[in-house]
PDB file of N, CA and C in Angstrom:
ATOM      1  N   MET A   1     -35.839-116.303 -45.724  1.00 59.00           N
ATOM      2  CA  MET A   1     -36.742-117.232 -45.090  1.00 59.00           C
ATOM      3  C   MET A   1     -37.608-116.514 -44.050  1.00 59.00           C
ATOM      4  N   ARG A   2     -37.010-115.540 -43.366  1.00 66.00           N
ATOM      5  CA  ARG A   2     -37.757-114.815 -42.349  1.00 66.00           C
ATOM      6  C   ARG A   2     -38.917-114.058 -42.982  1.00 66.00           C
ATOM      7  N   THR A   3     -38.712-113.523 -44.158  1.00 71.00           N
ATOM      8  CA  THR A   3     -39.757-112.786 -44.850  1.00 71.00           C
ATOM      9  C   THR A   3     -40.916-113.705 -45.221  1.00 71.00           C
ATOM     10  N   TRP A   4     -40.596-114.915 -45.622  1.00 70.00           N
ATOM     11  CA  TRP A   4     -41.646-115.866 -45.992  1.00 70.00           C
ATOM     12  C   TRP A   4     -42.497-116.206 -44.781  1.00 70.00           C
ATOM     13  N   ILE A   5     -41.876-116.445 -43.643  1.00 75.00           N
ATOM     14  CA  ILE A   5     -42.631-116.779 -42.437  1.00 75.00           C
ATOM     15  C   ILE A   5     -43.495-115.606 -42.016  1.00 75.00           C
ATOM     16  N   LEU A   6     -42.924-114.411 -42.030  1.00 70.00           N
ATOM     17  CA  LEU A   6     -43.684-113.231 -41.631  1.00 70.00           C
ATOM     18  C   LEU A   6     -44.865-112.987 -42.560  1.00 70.00           C
ATOM     19  N   SER A   7     -44.650-113.143 -43.859  1.00 72.00           N
ATOM     20  CA  SER A   7     -45.753-112.909 -44.795  1.00 72.00           C
ATOM     21  C   SER A   7     -46.839-113.962 -44.650  1.00 72.00           C
ATOM     22  N   SER A   8     -46.468-115.205 -44.361  1.00 75.00           N
ATOM     23  CA  SER A   8     -47.493-116.231 -44.182  1.00 75.00           C
ATOM     24  C   SER A   8     -48.283-115.999 -42.900  1.00 75.00           C
ATOM     25  N   VAL A   9     -47.612-115.566 -41.840  1.00 68.00           N
ATOM     26  CA  VAL A   9     -48.324-115.266 -40.596  1.00 68.00           C
ATOM     27  C   VAL A   9     -49.266-114.096 -40.797  1.00 68.00           C
ATOM     28  N   LEU A  10     -48.821-113.060 -41.485  1.00 69.00           N
ATOM     29  CA  LEU A  10     -49.689-111.923 -41.741  1.00 69.00           C
ATOM     30  C   LEU A  10     -50.878-112.301 -42.617  1.00 69.00           C
ATOM     31  N   ALA A  11     -50.664-113.201 -43.553  1.00 70.00           N
ATOM     32  CA  ALA A  11     -51.774-113.648 -44.399  1.00 70.00           C
ATOM     33  C   ALA A  11     -52.820-114.395 -43.587  1.00 70.00           C
ATOM     34  N   VAL A  12     -52.369-115.247 -42.683  1.00 69.00           N
ATOM     35  CA  VAL A  12     -53.308-116.002 -41.836  1.00 69.00           C
ATOM     36  C   VAL A  12     -54.055-115.058 -40.908  1.00 69.00           C
ATOM     37  N   VAL A  13     -53.335-114.128 -40.294  1.00 65.00           N
ATOM     38  CA  VAL A  13     -53.988-113.174 -39.404  1.00 65.00           C
ATOM     39  C   VAL A  13     -54.970-112.315 -40.177  1.00 65.00           C
ATOM     40  N   GLY A  14     -54.574-111.865 -41.346  1.00 65.00           N
ATOM     41  CA  GLY A  14     -55.468-111.042 -42.150  1.00 65.00           C
ATOM     42  C   GLY A  14     -56.712-111.783 -42.595  1.00 65.00           C
ATOM     43  N   ALA A  15     -56.542-113.047 -42.949  1.00 62.00           N
ATOM     44  CA  ALA A  15     -57.693-113.815 -43.439  1.00 62.00           C
ATOM     45  C   ALA A  15     -58.639-114.216 -42.315  1.00 62.00           C
ATOM     46  N   THR A  16     -58.100-114.511 -41.147  1.00 62.00           N
ATOM     47  CA  THR A  16     -58.962-114.981 -40.064  1.00 62.00           C
ATOM     48  C   THR A  16     -59.364-113.884 -39.097  1.00 62.00           C
ATOM     49  N   GLY A  17     -58.533-112.887 -38.943  1.00 60.00           N
ATOM     50  CA  GLY A  17     -58.818-111.870 -37.942  1.00 60.00           C
ATOM     51  C   GLY A  17     -59.628-110.704 -38.442  1.00 60.00           C
ATOM     52  N   CYS A  18     -59.503-110.357 -39.704  1.00 58.00           N
ATOM     53  CA  CYS A  18     -60.156-109.149 -40.193  1.00 58.00           C
ATOM     54  C   CYS A  18     -61.635-109.369 -40.503  1.00 58.00           C
ATOM     55  N   GLY A  19     -62.007-110.534 -40.916  1.00 55.00           N
ATOM     56  CA  GLY A  19     -63.416-110.871 -41.114  1.00 55.00           C
ATOM     57  C   GLY A  19     -64.154-109.933 -42.039  1.00 55.00           C
ATOM     58  N   GLY A  20     -63.691-109.789 -43.243  1.00 61.00           N
ATOM     59  CA  GLY A  20     -64.364-108.941 -44.212  1.00 61.00           C
ATOM     60  C   GLY A  20     -65.740-109.480 -44.553  1.00 61.00           C
ATOM     61  N   PRO A  21     -66.457-108.811 -45.441  1.00 67.00           N
ATOM     62  CA  PRO A  21     -67.816-109.226 -45.765  1.00 67.00           C
ATOM     63  C   PRO A  21     -67.897-110.643 -46.321  1.00 67.00           C
ATOM     64  N   TRP A  22     -66.872-111.084 -47.007  1.00 65.00           N
ATOM     65  CA  TRP A  22     -66.915-112.430 -47.576  1.00 65.00           C
ATOM     66  C   TRP A  22     -66.576-113.492 -46.542  1.00 65.00           C
ATOM     67  N   LEU A  23     -66.133-113.080 -45.332  1.00 65.00           N
ATOM     68  CA  LEU A  23     -65.845-114.048 -44.273  1.00 65.00           C
ATOM     69  C   LEU A  23     -66.883-114.034 -43.154  1.00 65.00           C
ATOM     70  N   GLN A  24     -67.933-113.232 -43.290  1.00 68.00           N
ATOM     71  CA  GLN A  24     -68.911-113.113 -42.219  1.00 68.00           C
ATOM     72  C   GLN A  24     -69.670-114.409 -41.957  1.00 68.00           C
ATOM     73  N   SER A  25     -69.884-115.215 -42.971  1.00 71.00           N
ATOM     74  CA  SER A  25     -70.666-116.435 -42.781  1.00 71.00           C
ATOM     75  C   SER A  25     -69.831-117.594 -42.244  1.00 71.00           C
ATOM     76  N   LEU A  26     -68.509-117.463 -42.262  1.00 69.00           N
ATOM     77  CA  LEU A  26     -67.654-118.531 -41.755  1.00 69.00           C
ATOM     78  C   LEU A  26     -67.585-118.490 -40.228  1.00 69.00           C
ATOM     79  N   PRO A  27     -67.452-119.657 -39.588  1.00 75.00           N
ATOM     80  CA  PRO A  27     -67.318-119.637 -38.131  1.00 75.00           C
ATOM     81  C   PRO A  27     -65.983-119.004 -37.728  1.00 75.00           C
ATOM     82  N   HIS A  28     -65.994-118.277 -36.626  1.00 74.00           N
ATOM     83  CA  HIS A  28     -64.779-117.618 -36.146  1.00 74.00           C
ATOM     84  C   HIS A  28     -64.026-118.555 -35.215  1.00 74.00           C
ATOM     85  N   LEU A  29     -62.721-118.500 -35.294  1.00 78.00           N
ATOM     86  CA  LEU A  29     -61.894-119.342 -34.445  1.00 78.00           C
ATOM     87  C   LEU A  29     -61.840-118.786 -33.033  1.00 78.00           C
ATOM     88  N   ASN A  30     -61.658-119.698 -32.087  1.00 86.00           N
ATOM     89  CA  ASN A  30     -61.505-119.315 -30.693  1.00 86.00           C
ATOM     90  C   ASN A  30     -60.176-118.566 -30.549  1.00 86.00           C
ATOM     91  N   PRO A  31     -60.146-117.395 -29.928  1.00 88.00           N
ATOM     92  CA  PRO A  31     -58.899-116.652 -29.778  1.00 88.00           C
ATOM     93  C   PRO A  31     -57.829-117.430 -29.003  1.00 88.00           C
ATOM     94  N   THR A  32     -58.243-118.295 -28.113  1.00 92.00           N
ATOM     95  CA  THR A  32     -57.275-119.104 -27.367  1.00 92.00           C
ATOM     96  C   THR A  32     -56.519-120.022 -28.311  1.00 92.00           C
ATOM     97  N   TYR A  33     -57.235-120.632 -29.231  1.00 90.00           N
ATOM     98  CA  TYR A  33     -56.584-121.520 -30.198  1.00 90.00           C
ATOM     99  C   TYR A  33     -55.630-120.738 -31.098  1.00 90.00           C
ATOM    100  N   MET A  34     -56.040-119.528 -31.469  1.00 88.00           N
ATOM    101  CA  MET A  34     -55.170-118.692 -32.295  1.00 88.00           C
ATOM    102  C   MET A  34     -53.886-118.343 -31.545  1.00 88.00           C
ATOM    103  N   ALA A  35     -54.019-117.984 -30.266  1.00 91.00           N
ATOM    104  CA  ALA A  35     -52.844-117.612 -29.473  1.00 91.00           C
ATOM    105  C   ALA A  35     -51.905-118.798 -29.311  1.00 91.00           C
ATOM    106  N   VAL A  36     -52.469-119.968 -29.053  1.00 92.00           N
ATOM    107  CA  VAL A  36     -51.635-121.169 -28.919  1.00 92.00           C
ATOM    108  C   VAL A  36     -50.947-121.491 -30.241  1.00 92.00           C
ATOM    109  N   GLY A  37     -51.652-121.329 -31.331  1.00 90.00           N
ATOM    110  CA  GLY A  37     -51.064-121.596 -32.637  1.00 90.00           C
ATOM    111  C   GLY A  37     -49.908-120.663 -32.953  1.00 90.00           C
ATOM    112  N   PHE A  38     -50.076-119.380 -32.655  1.00 90.00           N
ATOM    113  CA  PHE A  38     -48.995-118.428 -32.923  1.00 90.00           C
ATOM    114  C   PHE A  38     -47.819-118.627 -31.976  1.00 90.00           C
ATOM    115  N   ALA A  39     -48.103-119.034 -30.737  1.00 92.00           N
ATOM    116  CA  ALA A  39     -47.007-119.330 -29.814  1.00 92.00           C
ATOM    117  C   ALA A  39     -46.227-120.544 -30.305  1.00 92.00           C
ATOM    118  N   ALA A  40     -46.932-121.532 -30.816  1.00 93.00           N
ATOM    119  CA  ALA A  40     -46.256-122.712 -31.357  1.00 93.00           C
ATOM    120  C   ALA A  40     -45.442-122.347 -32.591  1.00 93.00           C
ATOM    121  N   LEU A  41     -45.977-121.479 -33.418  1.00 89.00           N
ATOM    122  CA  LEU A  41     -45.242-121.020 -34.597  1.00 89.00           C
ATOM    123  C   LEU A  41     -43.970-120.282 -34.196  1.00 89.00           C
ATOM    124  N   ALA A  42     -44.056-119.427 -33.184  1.00 87.00           N
ATOM    125  CA  ALA A  42     -42.877-118.693 -32.717  1.00 87.00           C
ATOM    126  C   ALA A  42     -41.846-119.644 -32.125  1.00 87.00           C
ATOM    127  N   ALA A  43     -42.309-120.637 -31.365  1.00 88.00           N
ATOM    128  CA  ALA A  43     -41.375-121.603 -30.785  1.00 88.00           C
ATOM    129  C   ALA A  43     -40.703-122.441 -31.864  1.00 88.00           C
ATOM    130  N   THR A  44     -41.459-122.811 -32.870  1.00 88.00           N
ATOM    131  CA  THR A  44     -40.894-123.590 -33.969  1.00 88.00           C
ATOM    132  C   THR A  44     -39.868-122.772 -34.743  1.00 88.00           C
ATOM    133  N   ALA A  45     -40.196-121.513 -34.997  1.00 83.00           N
ATOM    134  CA  ALA A  45     -39.258-120.653 -35.721  1.00 83.00           C
ATOM    135  C   ALA A  45     -37.981-120.448 -34.917  1.00 83.00           C
ATOM    136  N   THR A  46     -38.110-120.312 -33.599  1.00 80.00           N
ATOM    137  CA  THR A  46     -36.931-120.137 -32.750  1.00 80.00           C
ATOM    138  C   THR A  46     -36.090-121.404 -32.725  1.00 80.00           C
ATOM    139  N   ALA A  47     -36.753-122.555 -32.667  1.00 84.00           N
ATOM    140  CA  ALA A  47     -36.019-123.819 -32.644  1.00 84.00           C
ATOM    141  C   ALA A  47     -35.346-124.081 -33.994  1.00 84.00           C
ATOM    142  N   ARG A  48     -36.028-123.710 -35.075  1.00 84.00           N
ATOM    143  CA  ARG A  48     -35.483-123.971 -36.409  1.00 84.00           C
ATOM    144  C   ARG A  48     -34.345-123.018 -36.751  1.00 84.00           C
ATOM    145  N   TYR A  49     -34.473-121.756 -36.322  1.00 81.00           N
ATOM    146  CA  TYR A  49     -33.469-120.738 -36.632  1.00 81.00           C
ATOM    147  C   TYR A  49     -32.984-120.091 -35.336  1.00 81.00           C
ATOM    148  N   PRO A  50     -32.117-120.765 -34.596  1.00 78.00           N
ATOM    149  CA  PRO A  50     -31.674-120.215 -33.313  1.00 78.00           C
ATOM    150  C   PRO A  50     -30.836-118.944 -33.455  1.00 78.00           C
ATOM    151  N   GLU A  51     -30.290-118.687 -34.633  1.00 80.00           N
ATOM    152  CA  GLU A  51     -29.496-117.466 -34.793  1.00 80.00           C
ATOM    153  C   GLU A  51     -30.358-116.213 -34.663  1.00 80.00           C
ATOM    154  N   TRP A  52     -31.672-116.313 -34.947  1.00 74.00           N
ATOM    155  CA  TRP A  52     -32.551-115.168 -34.753  1.00 74.00           C
ATOM    156  C   TRP A  52     -32.625-114.815 -33.282  1.00 74.00           C
ATOM    157  N   ASP A  53     -32.795-115.850 -32.448  1.00 71.00           N
ATOM    158  CA  ASP A  53     -32.887-115.622 -31.013  1.00 71.00           C
ATOM    159  C   ASP A  53     -31.552-115.121 -30.470  1.00 71.00           C
ATOM    160  N   ALA A  54     -30.460-115.676 -30.955  1.00 75.00           N
ATOM    161  CA  ALA A  54     -29.139-115.242 -30.503  1.00 75.00           C
ATOM    162  C   ALA A  54     -28.892-113.789 -30.887  1.00 75.00           C
ATOM    163  N   GLU A  55     -29.384-113.381 -32.055  1.00 76.00           N
ATOM    164  CA  GLU A  55     -29.215-111.997 -32.494  1.00 76.00           C
ATOM    165  C   GLU A  55     -29.960-111.047 -31.558  1.00 76.00           C
ATOM    166  N   LYS A  56     -31.159-111.429 -31.168  1.00 73.00           N
ATOM    167  CA  LYS A  56     -31.931-110.601 -30.245  1.00 73.00           C
ATOM    168  C   LYS A  56     -31.240-110.518 -28.889  1.00 73.00           C
ATOM    169  N   GLN A  57     -30.673-111.622 -28.420  1.00 75.00           N
ATOM    170  CA  GLN A  57     -29.979-111.612 -27.142  1.00 75.00           C
ATOM    171  C   GLN A  57     -28.729-110.747 -27.212  1.00 75.00           C
ATOM    172  N   ARG A  58     -28.028-110.774 -28.329  1.00 76.00           N
ATOM    173  CA  ARG A  58     -26.842-109.921 -28.477  1.00 76.00           C
ATOM    174  C   ARG A  58     -27.232-108.453 -28.430  1.00 76.00           C
ATOM    175  N   GLU A  59     -28.344-108.123 -29.066  1.00 74.00           N
ATOM    176  CA  GLU A  59     -28.801-106.736 -29.039  1.00 74.00           C
ATOM    177  C   GLU A  59     -29.208-106.324 -27.634  1.00 74.00           C
ATOM    178  N   ALA A  60     -29.833-107.242 -26.901  1.00 74.00           N
ATOM    179  CA  ALA A  60     -30.254-106.926 -25.536  1.00 74.00           C
ATOM    180  C   ALA A  60     -29.061-106.829 -24.597  1.00 74.00           C
ATOM    181  N   ASP A  61     -28.019-107.601 -24.849  1.00 75.00           N
ATOM    182  CA  ASP A  61     -26.847-107.596 -23.980  1.00 75.00           C
ATOM    183  C   ASP A  61     -25.883-106.467 -24.275  1.00 75.00           C
ATOM    184  N   SER A  62     -26.075-105.776 -25.389  1.00 71.00           N
ATOM    185  CA  SER A  62     -25.135-104.705 -25.731  1.00 71.00           C
ATOM    186  C   SER A  62     -25.264-103.595 -24.686  1.00 71.00           C
ATOM    187  N   PRO A  63     -24.136-103.142 -24.170  1.00 75.00           N
ATOM    188  CA  PRO A  63     -24.198-102.127 -23.104  1.00 75.00           C
ATOM    189  C   PRO A  63     -24.647-100.774 -23.662  1.00 75.00           C
ATOM    190  N   LEU A  64     -25.384-100.071 -22.838  1.00 70.00           N
ATOM    191  CA  LEU A  64     -25.812 -98.731 -23.208  1.00 70.00           C
ATOM    192  C   LEU A  64     -24.665 -97.768 -22.945  1.00 70.00           C
ATOM    193  N   PRO A  65     -24.591 -96.703 -23.682  1.00 65.00           N
ATOM    194  CA  PRO A  65     -23.521 -95.738 -23.420  1.00 65.00           C
ATOM    195  C   PRO A  65     -23.721 -95.117 -22.040  1.00 65.00           C
ATOM    196  N   PRO A  66     -22.649 -94.769 -21.353  1.00 66.00           N
ATOM    197  CA  PRO A  66     -22.783 -94.146 -20.037  1.00 66.00           C
ATOM    198  C   PRO A  66     -23.563 -92.842 -20.115  1.00 66.00           C
ATOM    199  N   ALA A  67     -24.225 -92.522 -19.036  1.00 65.00           N
ATOM    200  CA  ALA A  67     -25.082 -91.335 -19.030  1.00 65.00           C
ATOM    201  C   ALA A  67     -24.285 -90.060 -19.225  1.00 65.00           C
ATOM    202  N   HIS A  68     -23.037 -90.030 -18.771  1.00 68.00           N
ATOM    203  CA  HIS A  68     -22.256 -88.802 -18.913  1.00 68.00           C
ATOM    204  C   HIS A  68     -21.812 -88.571 -20.356  1.00 68.00           C
ATOM    205  N   ASP A  69     -21.917 -89.561 -21.209  1.00 63.00           N
ATOM    206  CA  ASP A  69     -21.576 -89.391 -22.615  1.00 63.00           C
ATOM    207  C   ASP A  69     -22.756 -88.895 -23.447  1.00 63.00           C
ATOM    208  N   MET A  70     -23.926 -88.908 -22.854  1.00 62.00           N
ATOM    209  CA  MET A  70     -25.117 -88.474 -23.563  1.00 62.00           C
ATOM    210  C   MET A  70     -25.101 -86.951 -23.706  1.00 62.00           C
ATOM    211  N   PRO A  71     -25.638 -86.427 -24.798  1.00 70.00           N
ATOM    212  CA  PRO A  71     -25.709 -84.972 -24.925  1.00 70.00           C
ATOM    213  C   PRO A  71     -26.682 -84.405 -23.889  1.00 70.00           C
ATOM    214  N   THR A  72     -26.347 -83.261 -23.359  1.00 76.00           N
ATOM    215  CA  THR A  72     -27.191 -82.644 -22.334  1.00 76.00           C
ATOM    216  C   THR A  72     -27.859 -81.405 -22.891  1.00 76.00           C
ATOM    217  N   VAL A  73     -28.899 -81.006 -22.224  1.00 79.00           N
ATOM    218  CA  VAL A  73     -29.640 -79.809 -22.605  1.00 79.00           C
ATOM    219  C   VAL A  73     -29.036 -78.638 -21.844  1.00 79.00           C
ATOM    220  N   PRO A  74     -28.826 -77.515 -22.506  1.00 82.00           N
ATOM    221  CA  PRO A  74     -28.298 -76.343 -21.783  1.00 82.00           C
ATOM    222  C   PRO A  74     -29.218 -75.938 -20.632  1.00 82.00           C
ATOM    223  N   GLU A  75     -28.637 -75.355 -19.605  1.00 83.00           N
ATOM    224  CA  GLU A  75     -29.398 -75.047 -18.393  1.00 83.00           C
ATOM    225  C   GLU A  75     -30.458 -73.974 -18.609  1.00 83.00           C
ATOM    226  N   ASP A  76     -30.252 -73.078 -19.544  1.00 88.00           N
ATOM    227  CA  ASP A  76     -31.182 -71.963 -19.702  1.00 88.00           C
ATOM    228  C   ASP A  76     -32.308 -72.233 -20.705  1.00 88.00           C
ATOM    229  N   VAL A  77     -32.476 -73.453 -21.127  1.00 88.00           N
ATOM    230  CA  VAL A  77     -33.512 -73.763 -22.124  1.00 88.00           C
ATOM    231  C   VAL A  77     -34.898 -73.472 -21.567  1.00 88.00           C
ATOM    232  N   LEU A  78     -35.177 -73.918 -20.360  1.00 87.00           N
ATOM    233  CA  LEU A  78     -36.505 -73.702 -19.791  1.00 87.00           C
ATOM    234  C   LEU A  78     -36.764 -72.220 -19.539  1.00 87.00           C
ATOM    235  N   ASP A  79     -35.727 -71.488 -19.143  1.00 90.00           N
ATOM    236  CA  ASP A  79     -35.892 -70.051 -18.945  1.00 90.00           C
ATOM    237  C   ASP A  79     -36.238 -69.356 -20.259  1.00 90.00           C
ATOM    238  N   ARG A  80     -35.574 -69.760 -21.340  1.00 91.00           N
ATOM    239  CA  ARG A  80     -35.870 -69.161 -22.642  1.00 91.00           C
ATOM    240  C   ARG A  80     -37.285 -69.506 -23.092  1.00 91.00           C
ATOM    241  N   LEU A  81     -37.730 -70.743 -22.841  1.00 90.00           N
ATOM    242  CA  LEU A  81     -39.099 -71.120 -23.213  1.00 90.00           C
ATOM    243  C   LEU A  81     -40.120 -70.328 -22.408  1.00 90.00           C
ATOM    244  N   ASP A  82     -39.856 -70.151 -21.117  1.00 91.00           N
ATOM    245  CA  ASP A  82     -40.776 -69.359 -20.294  1.00 91.00           C
ATOM    246  C   ASP A  82     -40.846 -67.916 -20.785  1.00 91.00           C
ATOM    247  N   ALA A  83     -39.696 -67.363 -21.140  1.00 92.00           N
ATOM    248  CA  ALA A  83     -39.682 -65.988 -21.633  1.00 92.00           C
ATOM    249  C   ALA A  83     -40.436 -65.888 -22.960  1.00 92.00           C
ATOM    250  N   LEU A  84     -40.276 -66.862 -23.816  1.00 91.00           N
ATOM    251  CA  LEU A  84     -40.980 -66.856 -25.101  1.00 91.00           C
ATOM    252  C   LEU A  84     -42.480 -66.968 -24.894  1.00 91.00           C
ATOM    253  N   GLN A  85     -42.912 -67.826 -23.976  1.00 91.00           N
ATOM    254  CA  GLN A  85     -44.347 -67.969 -23.719  1.00 91.00           C
ATOM    255  C   GLN A  85     -44.915 -66.699 -23.100  1.00 91.00           C
ATOM    256  N   THR A  86     -44.139 -66.055 -22.256  1.00 91.00           N
ATOM    257  CA  THR A  86     -44.586 -64.793 -21.643  1.00 91.00           C
ATOM    258  C   THR A  86     -44.758 -63.720 -22.707  1.00 91.00           C
ATOM    259  N   GLN A  87     -43.799 -63.667 -23.654  1.00 90.00           N
ATOM    260  CA  GLN A  87     -43.896 -62.670 -24.731  1.00 90.00           C
ATOM    261  C   GLN A  87     -45.105 -62.946 -25.604  1.00 90.00           C
ATOM    262  N   GLU A  88     -45.388 -64.204 -25.885  1.00 89.00           N
ATOM    263  CA  GLU A  88     -46.552 -64.535 -26.726  1.00 89.00           C
ATOM    264  C   GLU A  88     -47.860 -64.231 -25.998  1.00 89.00           C
ATOM    265  N   ALA A  89     -47.860 -64.403 -24.677  1.00 87.00           N
ATOM    266  CA  ALA A  89     -49.073 -64.145 -23.901  1.00 87.00           C
ATOM    267  C   ALA A  89     -49.381 -62.643 -23.848  1.00 87.00           C
ATOM    268  N   LYS A  90     -48.333 -61.827 -23.892  1.00 85.00           N
ATOM    269  CA  LYS A  90     -48.526 -60.373 -23.845  1.00 85.00           C
ATOM    270  C   LYS A  90     -49.067 -59.826 -25.148  1.00 85.00           C
ATOM    271  N   ARG A  91     -48.896 -60.522 -26.238  1.00 76.00           N
ATOM    272  CA  ARG A  91     -49.351 -60.036 -27.545  1.00 76.00           C
ATOM    273  C   ARG A  91     -50.828 -60.050 -27.653  1.00 76.00           C
TER     274      ARG A  91
END
């Protein structure tokens, strides 16, 4: 169902926003109306399928790994890069 909603939104945006040569003679919609329409669509989708919103909240609430568990860069990396750049500059 999510794919259907996304494809329909992309079709509407593509048809109204891109304005190809065959759409040049049609009147353009006010961007404010477009923004309100898409906000209403997002609110409706959230109300209809609350598990999507809950999934996003679960992802946001998941704790990040502690900084000390992250891989670190060896201390001499910058020294080696400087030495390499110096050697290339001498050539």
